[in-house]
Coordinates of C-alpha atoms in Angstrom, one line a residue:
M1063 CA -177.9 47.6 57.0
S1064 CA -176.2 47.9 53.5
V1065 CA -177.9 47.5 50.4
P1066 CA -176.8 44.4 48.3
S1067 CA -174.6 45.6 45.5
N1068 CA -172.1 44.5 43.0
D1069 CA -169.4 45.6 45.5
T1070 CA -170.6 43.5 48.4
V1071 CA -172.2 40.5 46.6
H1072 CA -169.8 40.0 43.7
P1073 CA -172.3 38.4 41.5
K1074 CA -171.4 35.8 38.8
P1075 CA -172.2 36.1 35.3
V1076 CA -174.7 33.6 33.9
T1077 CA -174.6 33.2 30.1
E1078 CA -176.3 29.7 29.8
I1079 CA -180.0 31.0 29.6
D1080 CA -182.9 28.7 30.7
A1081 CA -185.5 30.3 28.5
K1082 CA -188.8 28.8 28.2
R1083 CA -189.3 30.2 24.7
W1084 CA -186.6 30.9 22.0
L1085 CA -186.8 32.7 18.7
D1086 CA -185.0 31.1 15.7
V1087 CA -183.4 33.9 13.7
D1088 CA -182.1 33.5 10.2
F1089 CA -180.3 36.8 9.7
P1090 CA -176.6 36.6 8.6
G1091 CA -174.2 39.1 10.1
L1092 CA -176.0 39.4 13.4
E1093 CA -175.1 37.6 16.6
F1094 CA -176.6 37.6 20.2
G1095 CA -175.0 37.4 23.5
V1096 CA -177.3 37.5 26.8
A1097 CA -175.7 37.6 30.3
E1098 CA -177.4 37.9 33.8
Y1099 CA -176.9 38.3 37.2
A1100 CA -179.4 36.0 39.1
E1101 CA -178.5 37.8 42.2
G1102 CA -180.5 40.9 40.8
P1103 CA -182.0 39.6 38.7
T1104 CA -180.7 41.8 36.2
G1105 CA -178.9 41.5 32.8
C1106 CA -177.8 42.6 29.4
T1107 CA -178.5 41.6 25.9
V1108 CA -176.0 42.5 23.2
F1109 CA -176.6 42.5 19.4
H1110 CA -173.3 42.3 17.5
F1111 CA -172.6 43.1 13.9
P1112 CA -169.0 41.8 12.8
Q1113 CA -169.2 43.9 9.9
V1114 CA -170.1 47.6 10.6
A1115 CA -173.6 48.4 9.7
S1116 CA -175.5 51.5 9.2
L1117 CA -177.4 53.1 12.0
H1118 CA -180.0 55.5 13.0
I1119 CA -181.3 56.1 16.6
D1120 CA -184.9 57.4 17.4
V1121 CA -185.1 58.6 21.0
R1122 CA -188.5 59.4 22.7
G1123 CA -189.9 59.7 26.0
G1124 CA -188.9 62.0 28.8
S1125 CA -186.2 59.7 30.4
P1126 CA -183.8 57.9 28.0
G1127 CA -180.4 56.6 29.1
I1128 CA -178.0 56.1 26.0
N1129 CA -174.5 56.2 25.0
G1130 CA -172.9 56.5 21.5
E1131 CA -176.0 58.4 20.3
H1132 CA -173.8 60.5 17.8
L1133 CA -172.8 57.6 15.8
T1134 CA -174.4 56.6 12.6
L1135 CA -172.5 53.2 12.3
T1136 CA -172.5 50.4 14.7
N1137 CA -170.6 47.0 15.6
A1138 CA -172.6 46.3 18.7
I1139 CA -175.7 47.6 20.6
C1140 CA -176.0 46.5 24.4
F1141 CA -179.3 46.8 26.2
A1142 CA -179.1 46.7 29.8
G1143 CA -180.9 47.0 33.3
G1144 CA -179.6 48.9 36.1
S1145 CA -180.6 52.4 35.0
L1146 CA -177.7 54.7 34.3
Y1147 CA -175.3 52.5 36.0
G1148 CA -176.2 49.7 33.6
L1149 CA -174.4 51.8 30.8
E1150 CA -171.2 50.4 32.3
A1151 CA -172.2 47.1 30.5
S1152 CA -171.8 48.6 27.1
T1153 CA -168.1 49.7 28.1
G1154 CA -167.5 46.1 28.8
V1155 CA -169.0 45.2 25.4
A1156 CA -166.4 47.6 23.8
A1157 CA -163.6 46.4 26.0
E1158 CA -164.0 42.7 25.1
L1159 CA -164.4 43.6 21.2
F1160 CA -161.1 45.5 21.7
E1161 CA -159.4 42.2 23.0
K1162 CA -161.0 40.2 20.2
R1163 CA -159.6 42.6 17.8
G1164 CA -156.0 42.2 19.3
Y1165 CA -156.2 45.6 20.8
S1166 CA -155.6 47.1 17.3
T1167 CA -155.8 50.8 17.6
P1168 CA -156.0 52.3 14.1
W1169 CA -158.9 54.5 13.5
M1170 CA -160.8 52.0 11.5
D1171 CA -160.4 49.1 13.9
I1172 CA -162.2 50.9 16.9
A1173 CA -165.3 48.9 17.7
L1174 CA -168.4 51.0 17.5
V1175 CA -170.7 50.3 20.5
Q1176 CA -174.1 51.8 21.7
G1177 CA -175.6 51.4 25.0
A1178 CA -179.1 52.0 26.4
I1179 CA -180.8 51.2 29.7
I1180 CA -183.9 50.4 31.5
F1181 CA -184.7 51.2 35.2
D1182 CA -185.3 47.9 36.6
Y1183 CA -185.0 48.3 40.3
G1184 CA -188.7 48.6 41.1
R1185 CA -189.2 44.7 41.8
R1186 CA -186.1 43.8 43.8
E1187 CA -184.5 45.1 46.9
N1188 CA -180.8 45.4 45.8
A1189 CA -178.5 47.7 43.8
I1190 CA -177.0 45.1 41.6
Y1191 CA -176.6 46.3 38.1
P1192 CA -175.0 45.0 34.8
D1193 CA -171.5 46.2 34.9
K1194 CA -168.3 45.9 32.7
E1195 CA -167.7 42.3 33.4
L1196 CA -171.4 41.5 32.6
G1197 CA -171.0 43.3 29.2
R1198 CA -167.7 41.4 28.5
S1199 CA -169.4 38.1 29.4
A1200 CA -172.2 38.7 27.0
V1201 CA -169.8 39.4 24.2
R1202 CA -168.1 35.9 25.0
A1203 CA -171.4 34.2 24.7
L1204 CA -172.2 35.8 21.3
R1205 CA -174.0 33.2 19.1
P1206 CA -176.2 33.4 16.0
G1207 CA -179.6 31.9 15.3
R1208 CA -181.4 31.9 18.7
F1209 CA -182.7 34.6 20.9
P1210 CA -184.2 33.9 24.4
L1211 CA -187.8 35.3 24.8
G1212 CA -189.3 36.6 28.0
P1213 CA -187.5 37.8 31.3
H1214 CA -183.9 37.3 30.2
G1215 CA -180.9 39.7 29.4
A1216 CA -181.9 43.3 29.9
G1217 CA -185.5 42.0 30.4
C1218 CA -184.9 40.1 33.6
S1219 CA -186.8 42.5 35.8
A1220 CA -188.8 44.4 33.2
T1221 CA -192.2 45.1 33.8
A1222 CA -195.4 46.3 31.9
G1223 CA -197.8 48.7 33.7
H1224 CA -196.9 50.7 36.7
G1225 CA -197.3 50.8 40.4
A1226 CA -199.2 48.1 42.0
T1227 CA -200.7 47.1 38.6
A1228 CA -197.3 46.2 36.9
E1229 CA -196.6 42.7 35.6
L1230 CA -193.4 41.0 34.7
S1231 CA -192.7 41.3 31.1
G1232 CA -189.2 40.8 29.3
Q1233 CA -187.6 40.8 25.9
G1234 CA -189.4 39.9 22.7
G1235 CA -188.4 39.3 19.1
A1236 CA -190.0 38.5 15.8
T1237 CA -188.6 38.1 12.1
R1238 CA -190.1 38.3 8.6
Q1239 CA -188.7 37.9 5.1
V1240 CA -190.2 39.8 2.2
G1241 CA -188.8 39.0 -1.1
A1242 CA -185.0 39.2 -0.8
T1243 CA -185.2 41.3 2.3
R1244 CA -184.7 40.0 5.8
L1245 CA -186.2 42.0 8.9
A1246 CA -185.7 41.3 12.6
L1247 CA -187.0 43.1 15.5
F1248 CA -186.2 42.8 19.2
T1249 CA -187.5 44.7 22.0
V1250 CA -187.2 44.9 25.9
V1251 CA -190.7 46.0 27.2
N1252 CA -190.3 48.0 30.3
A1253 CA -193.2 50.3 29.9
Y1254 CA -195.1 52.6 32.0
G1255 CA -198.1 51.6 29.8
A1256 CA -199.6 48.2 29.4
I1257 CA -199.3 45.7 26.5
V1258 CA -202.3 45.5 24.0
D1259 CA -203.1 42.9 21.5
R1260 CA -204.5 43.3 18.1
A1261 CA -208.1 42.9 19.5
G1262 CA -207.5 46.1 21.9
N1263 CA -207.4 43.7 25.0
V1264 CA -204.7 44.5 27.7
V1265 CA -202.8 41.5 27.9
R1266 CA -200.0 42.6 30.4
G1267 CA -200.0 45.3 33.0
N1268 CA -202.8 47.4 34.5
R1269 CA -203.8 44.4 36.6
D1270 CA -206.2 45.0 39.3
A1271 CA -204.9 43.0 42.3
Q1272 CA -208.5 42.3 43.8
T1273 CA -210.1 41.5 40.6
G1274 CA -207.3 40.1 38.6
K1275 CA -208.7 41.9 35.6
R1276 CA -206.7 44.1 33.4
R1277 CA -207.8 47.6 32.5
R1278 CA -207.3 49.8 29.6
A1279 CA -205.6 53.1 30.3
E1280 CA -208.7 55.2 29.4
D1281 CA -210.7 53.0 31.6
V1282 CA -208.3 53.7 34.6
V1283 CA -208.7 57.4 33.9
A1284 CA -212.4 57.2 33.6
Q1285 CA -212.6 55.3 36.9
T1286 CA -210.0 57.0 39.0
G1287 CA -209.6 60.4 37.5
A1288 CA -205.9 59.9 36.8
Y1289 CA -203.5 57.3 35.4
D1290 CA -201.5 57.4 38.6
P1291 CA -198.4 59.1 37.5
P1292 CA -195.5 58.4 39.7
P1293 CA -193.8 61.0 42.1
L1294 CA -190.5 62.1 41.1
R1295 CA -187.6 59.7 42.4
A1296 CA -189.9 57.2 43.3
R1297 CA -188.9 53.9 44.5
G1298 CA -191.3 51.0 44.0
P1299 CA -192.6 49.2 41.0
T1300 CA -192.4 51.9 38.5
P1301 CA -189.5 51.1 36.2
N1302 CA -189.8 52.1 32.6
T1303 CA -188.5 52.5 29.2
N1304 CA -188.8 50.4 26.1
L1305 CA -185.6 49.5 24.0
T1306 CA -186.0 48.3 20.6
L1307 CA -183.6 47.2 17.8
L1308 CA -184.9 47.0 14.1
A1309 CA -182.5 45.1 11.8
T1310 CA -182.8 44.7 8.1
D1311 CA -180.3 43.6 5.4
Q1312 CA -181.7 45.9 2.7
K1313 CA -179.8 48.8 1.5
L1314 CA -180.9 52.0 2.8
D1315 CA -179.5 55.4 2.7
P1316 CA -179.5 57.5 5.9
L1317 CA -182.8 59.5 5.1
Q1318 CA -184.5 56.2 4.4
L1319 CA -183.2 54.5 7.7
R1320 CA -184.3 57.4 9.7
S1321 CA -187.7 57.6 8.1
V1322 CA -188.2 53.7 8.7
A1323 CA -187.0 54.2 12.2
R1324 CA -189.6 57.0 12.9
Q1325 CA -192.5 55.0 11.3
V1326 CA -191.8 51.8 13.1
H1327 CA -191.2 53.6 16.6
S1328 CA -194.6 55.4 16.1
S1329 CA -196.4 52.3 15.2
M1330 CA -195.4 50.5 18.6
A1331 CA -197.8 52.9 20.3
R1332 CA -200.4 50.5 19.0
A1333 CA -198.9 47.7 21.2
I1334 CA -197.9 49.8 24.3
Q1335 CA -200.4 52.2 25.8
P1336 CA -199.6 54.8 26.9
F1337 CA -196.4 55.1 24.9
N1338 CA -193.4 57.6 25.0
T1339 CA -194.4 59.2 28.2
R1340 CA -192.5 61.6 30.5
W1341 CA -191.7 58.4 32.6
D1342 CA -190.4 56.3 29.7
G1343 CA -187.0 56.6 27.9
D1344 CA -187.9 54.8 24.7
V1345 CA -185.1 54.3 22.3
L1346 CA -185.1 52.5 18.8
F1347 CA -181.9 51.6 16.9
A1348 CA -182.6 51.0 13.4
V1349 CA -179.6 49.2 11.6
S1350 CA -179.1 48.1 8.1
T1351 CA -176.4 45.7 7.1
Q1352 CA -176.6 47.0 3.5
Q1353 CA -176.3 43.6 1.8
V1354 CA -179.5 43.4 -0.3
E1355 CA -180.9 45.3 -3.0
N1356 CA -184.7 45.2 -3.2
A1357 CA -186.3 48.1 -5.5
V1358 CA -189.7 46.5 -5.0
L1359 CA -190.0 47.2 -1.3
D1360 CA -189.9 50.9 -0.8
E1361 CA -189.1 52.4 2.6
V1362 CA -192.7 53.0 3.7
S1363 CA -193.7 49.6 2.7
L1364 CA -190.8 48.2 4.6
G1365 CA -192.0 50.4 7.6
V1366 CA -195.4 48.8 7.4
V1367 CA -194.1 45.2 7.6
A1368 CA -191.5 46.2 10.2
S1369 CA -194.5 47.8 12.3
E1370 CA -196.3 44.6 12.4
I1371 CA -193.1 42.6 13.3
A1372 CA -192.7 45.2 16.1
W1373 CA -196.2 44.4 17.4
D1374 CA -195.4 40.7 17.4
A1375 CA -192.2 41.3 19.3
V1376 CA -194.1 43.2 22.0
L1377 CA -196.5 40.4 22.3
A1378 CA -193.6 37.9 22.6
S1379 CA -191.8 39.8 25.4
F1380 CA -193.7 38.1 28.4
D1381 CA -194.2 34.5 29.3
P1382 CA -197.6 33.4 29.7

C-alpha cells in the first residue's frame, strides 16, 4: 500500500486560515502569507518585505535545513514543514514573486528568498509536504496586520517535547514598540525540548501519558537516567527544529544585527528546555528594514527587549 503523497493525493492549498487566536501586528513593510495542506496537515508561513531588508541568519542545533543562507539581504522568508522536501515551498515563493515582478531579470530585480524547514512527519501517517504550489499560494495570500497563532502554517503539525511525551504546539508571535523602534518576533516551535513559562513550569511537552503531569527535563533525567534521545532515522513523534524571525525597523549595521541575533537566539533557551540539541535545527533570521534612527536604544538593550518578546512568542505558539 502506497503512502499518501503530493503525487497521489494532489492536496489543495488552503489560505483562509481558521485560527482560534490572531496577533495584530503594526509593522509597516511586513506582510504575512500562510498556506496549508489539510491533507497533511502541513503548511508554510511566508514573511514578505516588499522593500529589501538587511538580514543575518543565526543557525544552531545539529539538524538545520535552510537555503539562501549566504544572503545578507531579504525580500521573503519561508518557514515550512515537510523536512528537507519542504524547502521546495521557498522556490514557489521565489517563483510567485518573479511573476509579481513581471518576470523582470535585471540583477537588482531578482527576489531574495530564504527558506527553512521543520520535520513534521512524526504525528501523521503520510508523506505530504509543502511544495512549490503551496509556496506560491502563500504569496498570493500575503496581507499585513494579522498573524495566525497556534497549529497553522509551518506549525500545523509542530510539537513540543519528544517521543510519547510530545504535545501539539504551532507558531507564535509577539510585538513591542520602544520609543520609535518597532520589534516583532515570530516563531515555529517544533522542539525536542519542552516549553517553559517564566515561573519555571513546563507548559507544553514532557507530558506523562499516565499522570497527565508535565515534567522538567532535569526531572526526566533524574527519574529515568536519560532524556530519551531518539535513534537515528527514527519515525515516530520526534520532530524537531525551532524557526524564528526577529524583525525591527531600527537601523542596524551588519555587526549590530549579528549581535542582536545571537543574543536573542541564546535567550530562547529560557523558554525551550533543552534548546539547540543535536536533534534540533534551530534557525533565527534577524531582519532590519532600516527605517528608524533610535540612538537611545543601543543594540544590547534592543536585544534585551527582543529576548522577552521571544519568550512571549514561544508561549503564544500553542492553543490552550
